[in-house]
């Protein structure tokens, strides 16, 4: 009700009007201009969040040095002086013969203008550093319009204060301009390489899909190829890092540390340091050791996990539509993010316009007091402080509602977490229902119901919405508490109370463990919901005790299969990343001429690698959900049935032999 996103999009002038807003007199004036930006160097700017000078919406920034005094002296000979200068005066003012003292006191026009360029939709002096000297339009000094010669360093200090006020930090305009330059280069790289990035992501999707389809027939061979392929790739990486480390020995500046050079936008600088390759080599060696140790000590369980993945590939092969369900989840998550973002913007921009007294007199006692622009001209302030104005300061208020904006933002965050977790829960329950219909089909695939994924989605929405929402709420509350703890930890960074920091660290650790345990239990509870249709609490209880009765099998499933699937995701994203690296560094002769010219080749490269991993994650999450569902159904099948003709097993014989290890009494199996 009280929010207005225009406050975030458009800057606001001294009259509380938005610059650049369509349908207003400022529609073609999208840039905010400060009459005297030197006034913004006042230390009170960061305290009051208000620059004590008139701010006006203009269509373009000034492109020359000029003062009102010089303009008034020259305009009688050439009217163009006034025609240009009045663009930066108050609307409606057209009296260049008015005494200078009155014009400057009433701030009808700025006392000076300096060459500027738009930045953050505001006119900032056009700073250029030449040979280590700060200049504006090749000048190091200028007239301030009051008879003084000022240095451009004063303009920089004032611009720093304005930037800090807008950003809520004292970082200064210089660093922001550097960040803007980097941002522009990154945007240019995306603009010139987006087509090839898209091709890389399509290749990743095709590779992931082909990988899943190959698992249908060659799961065992393929996973062993993945395992040894990852080992070989990491081993090659270790050798390459050692070779680079050795080749840089003795080269000038190669022994400089990363901390000495700081952050560099050109990553090639880091590749010239021996320390960089040493870090890479140690990291890869640790990863290689972990993979080999896991395979040595868990080799038997790896075989069992591969058998589970084989059965999972059969289920996915019968219900291929499940591979594309992550697209629905992605769209629903996009809606959740959009809802949260819009609500957050409306809350952040809520409030009424607050006006404050602004005076050029240093001893005016009414400065920074709130005022009403409609009645200000009749007040005593204008008499006691001549030239003072009632100008817009910010949007806010002192009502009960405005004092609880932060609390409302926290509520919005909790709702956002709840919606995201509900969307994920809906996807898990839908996929579990589809794969459960595969498992409990006596004759596979003849007895699988038609459209199992759509039917499962409809059941989840019609019958299980409350259970899914309840499970999502429990998880959201824990995540919400974790976010608050992280916020408190950030606020207490400088605190010297060791006990408080220790207690906070313990709480963060406990809630991290609790969150992961609830995620694990919710996932299995949703599987039981899709199988039996019970409520969340009953399903969570049944899932917990079922897992406890099969705790050794759970250890096999939960970690080893996740490890194998992780290797698959790593192989897909890594192989596509290597291909993208050779392409963007022009090392593929056949299509070398097609490579776009880039400022930073790592921008599209990292985008392709990250996007490939997320695409592989979407496909393999379906696979992981399939394996989890089949495992719980297998455990339930063992307890409900005994293999007799009246109670036959629904599992395939091969899966029973591997997971149950024993085959007693000539048990009979359902036809598969």
XYZ file of C-alpha atoms in Angstrom:
672
model
C 0.000 0.000 0.000
C 2.710 2.473 0.995
C 5.487 1.273 -1.316
C 6.475 2.886 -4.593
C 9.164 1.157 -6.718
C 9.717 4.401 -8.606
C 11.700 5.588 -5.579
C 14.232 2.859 -6.352
C 14.267 3.342 -10.131
C 14.284 7.145 -10.393
C 16.317 9.768 -8.490
C 14.281 12.448 -6.695
C 14.810 16.212 -6.938
C 14.444 18.835 -4.194
C 10.689 19.029 -4.794
C 10.079 15.303 -4.294
C 9.532 14.691 -8.024
C 10.985 11.698 -9.853
C 13.520 12.309 -12.617
C 12.685 10.544 -15.877
C 9.213 9.363 -14.862
C 6.895 9.086 -17.836
C 3.766 11.233 -17.817
C 5.344 14.044 -15.766
C 7.196 17.280 -16.715
C 10.421 15.398 -15.903
C 9.777 12.635 -18.455
C 12.725 13.763 -20.606
C 14.857 14.785 -17.634
C 16.224 11.524 -16.257
C 19.415 12.818 -14.595
C 19.777 14.545 -11.220
C 21.921 17.713 -11.174
C 23.414 19.263 -8.022
C 23.485 23.084 -8.016
C 26.667 23.202 -5.947
C 28.177 19.772 -5.502
C 30.905 21.299 -3.319
C 28.294 21.647 -0.573
C 28.095 17.852 -0.491
C 31.591 17.690 1.029
C 30.026 18.728 4.346
C 30.522 15.896 6.921
C 26.839 16.116 7.867
C 25.920 14.606 4.488
C 26.546 11.049 5.747
C 24.678 11.811 8.968
C 21.589 13.461 7.503
C 21.713 11.616 4.143
C 21.022 14.967 2.493
C 23.268 17.179 0.391
C 22.531 20.836 1.379
C 22.096 22.163 -2.146
C 19.231 22.354 -4.620
C 18.863 19.247 -6.767
C 17.208 19.497 -10.164
C 16.191 17.070 -12.897
C 17.941 17.768 -16.205
C 18.007 16.132 -19.621
C 21.800 16.174 -19.911
C 24.805 17.029 -17.776
C 26.841 20.203 -18.389
C 29.811 19.823 -20.717
C 31.837 22.963 -19.859
C 33.162 25.106 -17.036
C 31.095 28.242 -16.443
C 29.953 30.503 -13.603
C 26.783 32.533 -13.288
C 28.822 35.736 -12.972
C 30.689 35.074 -16.231
C 27.444 34.123 -17.964
C 25.735 37.362 -16.884
C 28.733 39.370 -18.090
C 28.800 37.699 -21.516
C 25.145 37.023 -22.343
C 24.432 40.612 -23.474
C 26.907 40.101 -26.297
C 25.783 36.558 -27.032
C 22.368 35.250 -25.947
C 23.526 31.661 -26.385
C 25.360 31.900 -23.038
C 22.054 32.319 -21.216
C 20.200 29.850 -23.442
C 22.639 27.117 -22.339
C 23.030 28.143 -18.700
C 19.290 28.337 -18.009
C 19.001 24.613 -18.768
C 20.423 24.112 -15.270
C 18.289 26.763 -13.509
C 14.967 26.258 -11.777
C 12.068 25.704 -14.191
C 10.409 28.968 -15.106
C 13.311 31.206 -14.136
C 14.169 33.454 -17.096
C 15.583 36.654 -15.646
C 19.315 36.862 -16.338
C 19.334 40.527 -15.257
C 18.410 39.695 -11.683
C 21.209 40.610 -9.231
C 23.704 37.816 -8.777
C 23.503 37.930 -4.978
C 19.729 37.355 -5.023
C 19.972 34.591 -7.625
C 22.571 32.711 -5.613
C 20.827 33.329 -2.289
C 17.501 31.999 -3.594
C 19.319 29.314 -5.598
C 17.460 30.184 -8.768
C 20.531 29.086 -10.734
C 23.750 27.279 -9.833
C 26.746 29.441 -9.026
C 28.839 27.280 -11.368
C 28.669 24.324 -13.691
C 31.470 21.845 -14.391
C 31.915 19.243 -17.135
C 30.068 16.147 -15.920
C 28.855 12.775 -17.032
C 25.902 10.718 -15.808
C 26.687 8.051 -13.228
C 24.057 6.333 -11.072
C 21.625 8.694 -12.900
C 23.387 11.689 -11.329
C 25.730 14.294 -12.790
C 29.240 13.746 -11.458
C 32.342 15.695 -12.566
C 34.089 14.027 -15.486
C 37.259 12.972 -13.670
C 40.245 11.851 -15.740
C 43.660 10.995 -14.298
C 46.499 12.110 -16.566
C 50.063 11.186 -15.633
C 48.994 10.673 -12.036
C 47.203 14.056 -11.838
C 43.445 14.314 -11.316
C 41.804 16.589 -13.914
C 38.374 17.630 -15.138
C 38.340 18.675 -18.825
C 42.165 18.910 -18.687
C 41.980 21.395 -15.812
C 43.206 20.988 -12.259
C 41.431 24.104 -10.878
C 38.261 26.091 -11.565
C 36.190 29.064 -10.401
C 33.536 28.249 -7.796
C 31.257 31.184 -8.725
C 31.939 33.012 -5.449
C 35.249 34.560 -6.460
C 37.490 31.679 -5.367
C 39.756 29.304 -7.276
C 39.203 25.705 -6.188
C 41.026 22.453 -6.917
C 39.324 19.556 -8.674
C 40.317 17.488 -5.628
C 37.522 19.354 -3.794
C 35.091 18.096 -6.441
C 36.329 14.551 -5.927
C 35.834 14.776 -2.146
C 32.296 16.082 -2.629
C 31.502 13.379 -5.199
C 32.819 10.759 -2.773
C 30.368 11.952 -0.122
C 27.432 11.840 -2.547
C 28.385 8.342 -3.695
C 28.804 7.158 -0.122
C 25.401 8.596 0.744
C 23.764 6.735 -2.153
C 25.600 3.454 -1.523
C 25.437 3.504 2.276
C 29.229 3.236 2.485
C 32.322 5.366 2.342
C 33.867 3.474 -0.531
C 34.092 6.592 -2.703
C 33.454 7.337 -6.339
C 36.885 6.244 -7.562
C 36.377 2.588 -6.650
C 32.818 2.691 -7.946
C 33.967 4.124 -11.258
C 36.523 1.319 -11.499
C 33.790 -1.192 -10.688
C 31.585 0.400 -13.340
C 34.360 0.086 -15.919
C 34.795 -3.603 -15.086
C 31.030 -4.066 -15.185
C 30.823 -2.472 -18.629
C 33.572 -4.778 -19.924
C 31.828 -7.831 -18.476
C 28.559 -6.704 -20.076
C 30.370 -6.292 -23.411
C 31.755 -9.818 -23.082
C 28.292 -11.211 -22.428
C 26.846 -9.204 -25.321
C 29.454 -10.568 -27.769
C 29.546 -14.166 -26.490
C 25.956 -14.873 -25.380
C 25.296 -16.988 -28.491
C 28.308 -19.217 -27.811
C 27.425 -19.419 -24.110
C 23.965 -20.614 -25.120
C 25.505 -23.207 -27.438
C 27.710 -24.411 -24.569
C 24.686 -24.804 -22.284
C 22.760 -26.655 -25.013
C 25.746 -28.990 -25.451
C 25.753 -29.541 -21.687
C 22.046 -30.395 -21.752
C 22.535 -32.838 -24.634
C 25.523 -34.463 -22.938
C 23.555 -34.824 -19.692
C 20.579 -36.309 -21.545
C 22.790 -38.733 -23.516
C 24.557 -39.695 -20.289
C 21.221 -40.518 -18.616
C 20.075 -42.507 -21.659
C 23.337 -44.466 -21.772
C 22.855 -45.351 -18.113
C 19.727 -47.189 -19.198
C 21.867 -49.812 -20.925
C 25.452 -49.437 -19.679
C 25.144 -48.070 -16.139
C 27.879 -50.257 -14.663
C 30.441 -49.717 -17.423
C 29.612 -46.010 -17.689
C 29.986 -45.293 -13.993
C 33.302 -47.116 -13.801
C 34.407 -45.076 -16.832
C 33.306 -41.925 -15.028
C 35.225 -42.897 -11.892
C 38.462 -43.652 -13.707
C 37.930 -40.707 -16.055
C 37.713 -38.306 -13.123
C 40.788 -39.897 -11.509
C 42.727 -39.543 -14.772
C 41.549 -35.940 -15.317
C 42.512 -34.876 -11.799
C 45.853 -36.673 -12.173
C 46.544 -34.783 -15.395
C 45.621 -31.558 -13.608
C 48.166 -32.294 -10.859
C 50.892 -32.952 -13.446
C 50.032 -29.796 -15.417
C 50.084 -27.642 -12.267
C 53.494 -29.092 -11.321
C 54.817 -28.414 -14.822
C 53.603 -24.785 -14.716
C 55.004 -24.386 -11.196
C 58.408 -25.667 -12.304
C 58.504 -23.645 -15.531
C 57.943 -20.368 -13.654
C 60.951 -20.972 -11.418
C 63.497 -18.192 -11.847
C 61.200 -15.921 -13.870
C 61.019 -12.303 -12.638
C 58.079 -11.456 -10.330
C 56.849 -15.076 -10.321
C 57.521 -15.449 -6.578
C 55.177 -12.590 -5.617
C 52.276 -13.784 -3.449
C 48.617 -13.398 -4.349
C 48.026 -11.164 -1.320
C 50.726 -8.778 -2.577
C 49.017 -8.054 -5.907
C 45.470 -8.002 -4.484
C 42.371 -8.362 -6.666
C 42.993 -8.161 -10.424
C 40.292 -8.240 -13.090
C 42.683 -9.912 -15.539
C 43.019 -13.461 -14.218
C 46.050 -14.055 -16.432
C 48.064 -12.058 -13.902
C 47.510 -14.800 -11.316
C 48.645 -17.471 -13.777
C 52.104 -15.867 -13.837
C 52.589 -16.591 -10.121
C 54.109 -19.817 -8.790
C 51.924 -19.626 -5.688
C 48.772 -19.904 -7.822
C 49.876 -23.181 -9.409
C 51.072 -24.496 -6.048
C 47.600 -23.891 -4.563
C 45.966 -25.579 -7.561
C 48.332 -28.568 -7.308
C 47.748 -29.083 -3.564
C 43.961 -28.763 -3.955
C 43.829 -31.294 -6.791
C 46.132 -33.687 -4.896
C 43.792 -33.615 -1.882
C 40.767 -34.258 -4.127
C 42.583 -37.142 -5.858
C 43.527 -38.706 -2.520
C 39.965 -38.483 -1.219
C 38.517 -40.107 -4.356
C 41.028 -42.973 -4.309
C 40.560 -43.643 -0.574
C 36.783 -43.684 -0.947
C 37.031 -46.182 -3.790
C 39.456 -48.436 -1.881
C 37.476 -48.625 1.366
C 33.998 -48.583 -0.189
C 34.600 -50.669 -3.311
C 31.911 -53.235 -2.404
C 29.376 -50.548 -1.604
C 30.203 -48.817 -4.872
C 29.115 -51.989 -6.683
C 25.846 -52.017 -4.742
C 25.271 -48.337 -5.480
C 25.857 -48.944 -9.189
C 23.231 -51.715 -9.092
C 20.763 -49.270 -7.581
C 21.609 -46.737 -10.270
C 21.029 -49.396 -12.935
C 17.523 -49.975 -11.619
C 17.000 -46.245 -11.428
C 17.981 -45.884 -15.076
C 15.342 -48.478 -15.987
C 12.680 -46.509 -14.116
C 13.688 -43.265 -15.806
C 13.740 -45.050 -19.147
C 10.101 -46.020 -18.606
C 9.115 -42.500 -17.439
C 11.256 -40.208 -19.599
C 9.064 -37.182 -18.859
C 10.588 -37.005 -15.367
C 13.851 -35.727 -16.886
C 12.112 -32.515 -17.913
C 10.305 -31.875 -14.628
C 13.199 -29.653 -13.369
C 12.009 -27.082 -15.939
C 8.697 -26.803 -14.047
C 10.577 -26.465 -10.760
C 12.768 -23.755 -12.285
C 9.743 -21.766 -13.485
C 8.028 -22.046 -10.099
C 11.212 -20.956 -8.308
C 11.486 -17.993 -10.685
C 7.949 -16.963 -9.669
C 8.879 -17.267 -5.981
C 11.980 -15.115 -6.454
C 10.016 -12.533 -8.430
C 7.325 -12.366 -5.729
C 9.929 -11.926 -2.986
C 11.858 -9.280 -4.939
C 8.763 -7.206 -5.768
C 7.534 -7.356 -2.179
C 10.975 -6.404 -0.851
C 11.153 -3.416 -3.217
C 7.699 -2.210 -2.197
C 8.626 -2.512 1.477
C 12.002 -0.839 1.009
C 10.437 2.046 -0.898
C 7.504 2.559 1.453
C 7.054 5.840 3.279
C 5.972 9.414 2.719
C 8.140 12.220 1.420
C 10.031 13.928 4.245
C 11.063 17.563 3.684
C 13.740 19.376 5.676
C 14.908 22.953 6.019
C 18.006 23.692 3.943
C 19.867 26.932 4.514
C 23.086 28.388 3.126
C 23.640 30.231 6.418
C 25.941 28.262 8.757
C 24.230 29.512 11.947
C 20.605 28.784 11.023
C 19.117 26.818 13.928
C 16.301 25.422 11.763
C 18.648 23.548 9.397
C 17.678 19.863 8.930
C 14.375 20.278 10.814
C 11.346 18.782 9.112
C 9.019 21.189 7.302
C 5.932 21.373 5.109
C 6.609 22.800 1.625
C 3.023 24.085 1.290
C 3.167 26.259 4.419
C 6.909 26.934 4.547
C 6.717 30.319 2.805
C 4.384 31.642 5.559
C 6.590 30.429 8.439
C 9.117 32.462 10.405
C 11.993 30.322 9.120
C 12.288 32.325 5.905
C 12.544 35.529 7.932
C 15.080 34.280 10.475
C 17.103 32.372 7.852
C 16.885 34.314 4.541
C 17.329 32.120 1.499
C 16.358 28.911 3.307
C 14.242 26.354 1.473
C 12.029 23.416 2.353
C 13.489 20.670 0.169
C 12.916 16.949 -0.206
C 15.204 14.822 2.007
C 14.099 11.165 1.796
C 11.141 8.827 1.986
C 10.268 7.580 5.441
C 8.017 8.364 8.357
C 7.546 8.008 12.081
C 4.357 5.953 12.123
C 4.081 2.534 13.776
C 4.114 0.915 10.346
C 7.388 2.519 9.273
C 9.140 1.608 12.508
C 8.525 -2.070 11.737
C 9.719 -2.098 8.114
C 12.692 -4.277 9.090
C 10.384 -6.772 10.821
C 8.178 -6.885 7.723
C 11.229 -7.555 5.564
C 12.071 -10.500 7.841
C 8.508 -11.791 7.453
C 8.885 -11.457 3.687
C 12.121 -13.455 3.887
C 10.407 -16.216 5.870
C 7.587 -16.410 3.319
C 10.178 -16.557 0.535
C 11.953 -19.493 2.192
C 8.606 -21.192 2.739
C 7.592 -20.832 -0.922
C 10.958 -22.063 -2.198
C 10.932 -25.099 0.086
C 7.314 -25.837 -0.830
C 8.215 -25.735 -4.532
C 11.113 -28.138 -3.952
C 8.870 -30.384 -1.824
C 6.227 -30.427 -4.554
C 8.849 -31.562 -7.058
C 10.182 -34.271 -4.761
C 6.714 -35.608 -3.988
C 5.734 -35.556 -7.665
C 8.835 -37.442 -8.782
C 8.553 -39.889 -5.874
C 4.946 -40.637 -6.826
C 5.910 -41.289 -10.451
C 8.793 -43.622 -9.549
C 6.720 -45.375 -6.872
C 4.110 -46.189 -9.525
C 6.944 -47.843 -11.479
C 8.153 -49.895 -8.522
C 4.737 -51.108 -7.403
C 3.759 -52.219 -10.898
C 3.649 -56.027 -10.783
C 4.551 -56.377 -14.449
C 6.961 -53.706 -15.599
C 6.312 -51.744 -17.728
C 2.889 -53.145 -18.665
C 1.252 -52.292 -15.312
C 2.654 -48.759 -15.046
C -0.341 -46.366 -15.132
C -0.606 -43.939 -18.062
C 0.951 -40.467 -17.584
C 2.483 -41.328 -14.196
C 4.214 -37.953 -13.780
C 1.103 -35.876 -14.519
C -1.020 -38.121 -12.286
C 1.500 -37.799 -9.444
C 1.594 -34.002 -9.853
C -2.201 -33.827 -9.679
C -2.316 -36.028 -6.565
C 0.346 -33.940 -4.842
C -1.571 -30.707 -5.475
C -5.007 -32.119 -4.650
C -4.319 -34.272 -1.607
C -0.887 -33.434 -0.163
C -0.579 -29.633 -0.325
C -0.999 -29.238 3.438
C 1.573 -31.915 4.259
C 4.094 -30.419 1.833
C 3.497 -26.924 3.215
C 3.937 -28.136 6.795
C 7.227 -29.884 6.021
C 8.434 -26.835 4.108
C 7.511 -24.568 7.031
C 9.588 -26.594 9.521
C 12.620 -26.416 7.239
C 12.040 -22.704 6.517
C 11.988 -21.815 10.211
C 15.328 -23.543 10.763
C 16.824 -21.803 7.708
C 15.411 -18.483 8.917
C 17.094 -18.932 12.309
C 20.359 -19.766 10.535
C 20.148 -16.537 8.521
C 19.560 -14.532 11.706
C 22.563 -16.215 13.332
C 24.700 -15.354 10.290
C 23.478 -11.750 10.527
C 24.365 -11.584 14.224
C 27.762 -13.132 13.512
C 28.397 -10.455 10.876
C 27.428 -7.716 13.323
C 29.674 -9.146 16.044
C 32.775 -9.409 13.843
C 34.531 -6.695 15.824
C 33.346 -7.876 19.214
C 35.967 -9.030 21.713
C 33.639 -11.176 23.806
C 35.069 -14.634 23.195
C 32.223 -16.440 24.975
C 29.585 -14.769 22.790
C 31.468 -15.678 19.624
C 31.911 -19.270 20.846
C 28.227 -19.607 21.713
C 27.217 -18.172 18.343
C 29.552 -20.564 16.550
C 28.052 -23.536 18.414
C 24.520 -22.420 17.558
C 25.430 -22.039 13.884
C 26.929 -25.541 13.850
C 23.895 -27.078 15.588
C 21.387 -25.435 13.264
C 23.456 -26.406 10.215
C 23.259 -30.054 11.318
C 19.563 -29.681 12.125
C 18.819 -28.194 8.703
C 20.529 -31.054 6.868
C 18.802 -33.658 9.052
C 15.389 -32.082 8.387
C 16.125 -31.961 4.650
C 16.958 -35.671 4.724
C 13.852 -36.568 6.743
C 11.553 -34.349 4.668
C 12.779 -35.968 1.471
C 11.974 -39.446 2.764
C 8.701 -38.273 4.319
C 7.555 -36.976 0.913
C 8.349 -40.381 -0.582
C 6.164 -42.078 2.031
C 3.426 -39.490 1.423
C 3.465 -40.306 -2.299
C 3.263 -44.060 -1.552
C 0.638 -44.187 1.220
C -0.995 -40.742 1.157
C -0.684 -40.230 4.920
C -0.113 -36.838 6.530
C 3.360 -35.381 7.005
C 3.900 -36.366 10.650
C 2.790 -39.979 10.142
C 4.869 -40.280 6.962
C 7.957 -38.776 8.614
C 7.591 -41.206 11.531
C 7.168 -44.195 9.220
C 10.130 -43.129 7.075
C 12.351 -42.595 10.116
C 11.684 -46.021 11.636
C 11.917 -47.716 8.238
C 15.337 -46.147 7.696
C 16.467 -47.078 11.198
C 15.529 -50.690 10.543
C 17.688 -50.565 7.415
C 20.410 -48.265 8.667
C 23.285 -50.156 7.001
C 21.592 -50.042 3.636
C 20.953 -46.301 4.157
C 24.691 -45.747 4.566
C 25.223 -47.410 1.202
C 22.563 -45.385 -0.560
C 22.869 -41.927 0.917
C 26.580 -41.265 0.444
C 27.960 -43.640 -2.143
C 25.273 -42.970 -4.747
C 25.547 -39.233 -4.082
C 29.300 -39.545 -4.582
C 28.884 -41.353 -7.905
C 26.321 -38.845 -9.127
C 28.610 -36.013 -8.063
C 31.402 -37.516 -10.156
C 28.989 -37.620 -13.101
C 28.104 -33.939 -12.653
C 31.785 -33.100 -12.278
C 32.677 -34.970 -15.463
C 29.945 -33.309 -17.543
C 30.602 -29.755 -16.350
C 34.374 -30.298 -16.509
C 34.350 -31.693 -20.061
C 32.122 -28.875 -21.333
C 34.311 -26.392 -19.438
C 37.485 -27.735 -21.097
C 35.824 -27.483 -24.503
C 34.763 -23.895 -23.732
C 38.296 -23.044 -22.548
C 39.880 -24.226 -25.804
C 37.209 -22.347 -27.774
C 37.379 -18.971 -26.009
C 41.209 -19.029 -25.944
C 41.265 -19.660 -29.732
C 42.959 -23.053 -29.476
C 40.550 -24.851 -31.848
C 41.919 -24.118 -35.346
C 38.764 -25.107 -37.230
C 36.560 -22.402 -35.663
C 39.270 -20.029 -34.516
C 37.914 -17.151 -36.623
C 34.452 -17.454 -35.072
C 35.643 -16.682 -31.533
C 34.454 -13.200 -30.442
C 36.924 -10.625 -29.162
C 36.704 -10.576 -25.355
C 38.009 -8.397 -22.532
C 37.997 -11.298 -20.047
C 37.716 -14.785 -21.526
C 36.945 -16.153 -18.042
C 33.538 -14.402 -18.036
C 31.857 -16.688 -20.613
C 34.027 -19.614 -19.475
C 32.859 -19.492 -15.848
C 29.295 -18.902 -17.025
C 29.398 -22.037 -19.176
C 30.967 -24.128 -16.390
C 28.496 -22.957 -13.751
C 25.524 -23.294 -16.109
C 26.652 -26.783 -17.173
C 26.913 -27.884 -13.562
C 23.423 -26.541 -12.796
C 21.967 -28.310 -15.846
C 23.673 -31.575 -14.869
C 22.421 -31.007 -11.310
C 18.848 -30.774 -12.597
C 19.100 -34.075 -14.484
C 20.955 -35.937 -11.740
C 18.616 -34.686 -8.993
C 15.861 -36.571 -10.793
C 18.132 -39.606 -10.797
C 18.881 -39.236 -7.070
C 15.177 -38.921 -6.266
C 14.516 -42.052 -8.318
C 17.142 -44.045 -6.416
C 15.885 -42.834 -3.015
C 12.295 -43.740 -3.920
C 13.226 -47.194 -5.183
C 15.295 -47.839 -2.062
C 12.481 -46.946 0.356
C 10.025 -48.976 -1.723
C 12.479 -51.884 -1.645
C 12.724 -51.737 2.159
C 8.929 -51.528 2.417
C 8.576 -54.385 -0.054
C 10.818 -56.622 2.085
C 8.686 -55.974 5.177
C 5.275 -56.276 3.518
C 5.940 -59.304 1.320
C 7.699 -62.627 1.673
C 8.063 -63.756 -1.944
C 5.213 -66.282 -1.775
C 2.586 -66.497 -4.558
C 0.120 -64.626 -2.327
C 2.696 -61.963 -1.396
C 5.204 -61.771 -4.240
C 8.067 -59.304 -4.269
C 7.676 -56.337 -6.589
C 11.434 -55.876 -6.895
C 13.457 -57.400 -9.740
C 15.455 -60.513 -8.695
C 18.788 -58.869 -9.435
C 18.053 -55.951 -7.116
C 17.009 -58.313 -4.324
C 20.174 -60.394 -4.648
C 22.430 -57.373 -4.410
C 20.649 -55.418 -1.677
C 19.401 -58.261 0.489
C 22.433 -60.482 -0.140
C 20.541 -63.660 0.838
C 17.904 -65.581 -1.010
C 16.231 -67.947 1.426
C 13.667 -70.645 0.797
C 13.381 -70.348 -2.963
C 11.521 -67.067 -2.831
C 9.515 -66.118 -5.891
C 9.615 -62.714 -7.498
C 7.205 -60.613 -9.432
C 7.705 -60.677 -13.184
C 9.888 -57.763 -14.264
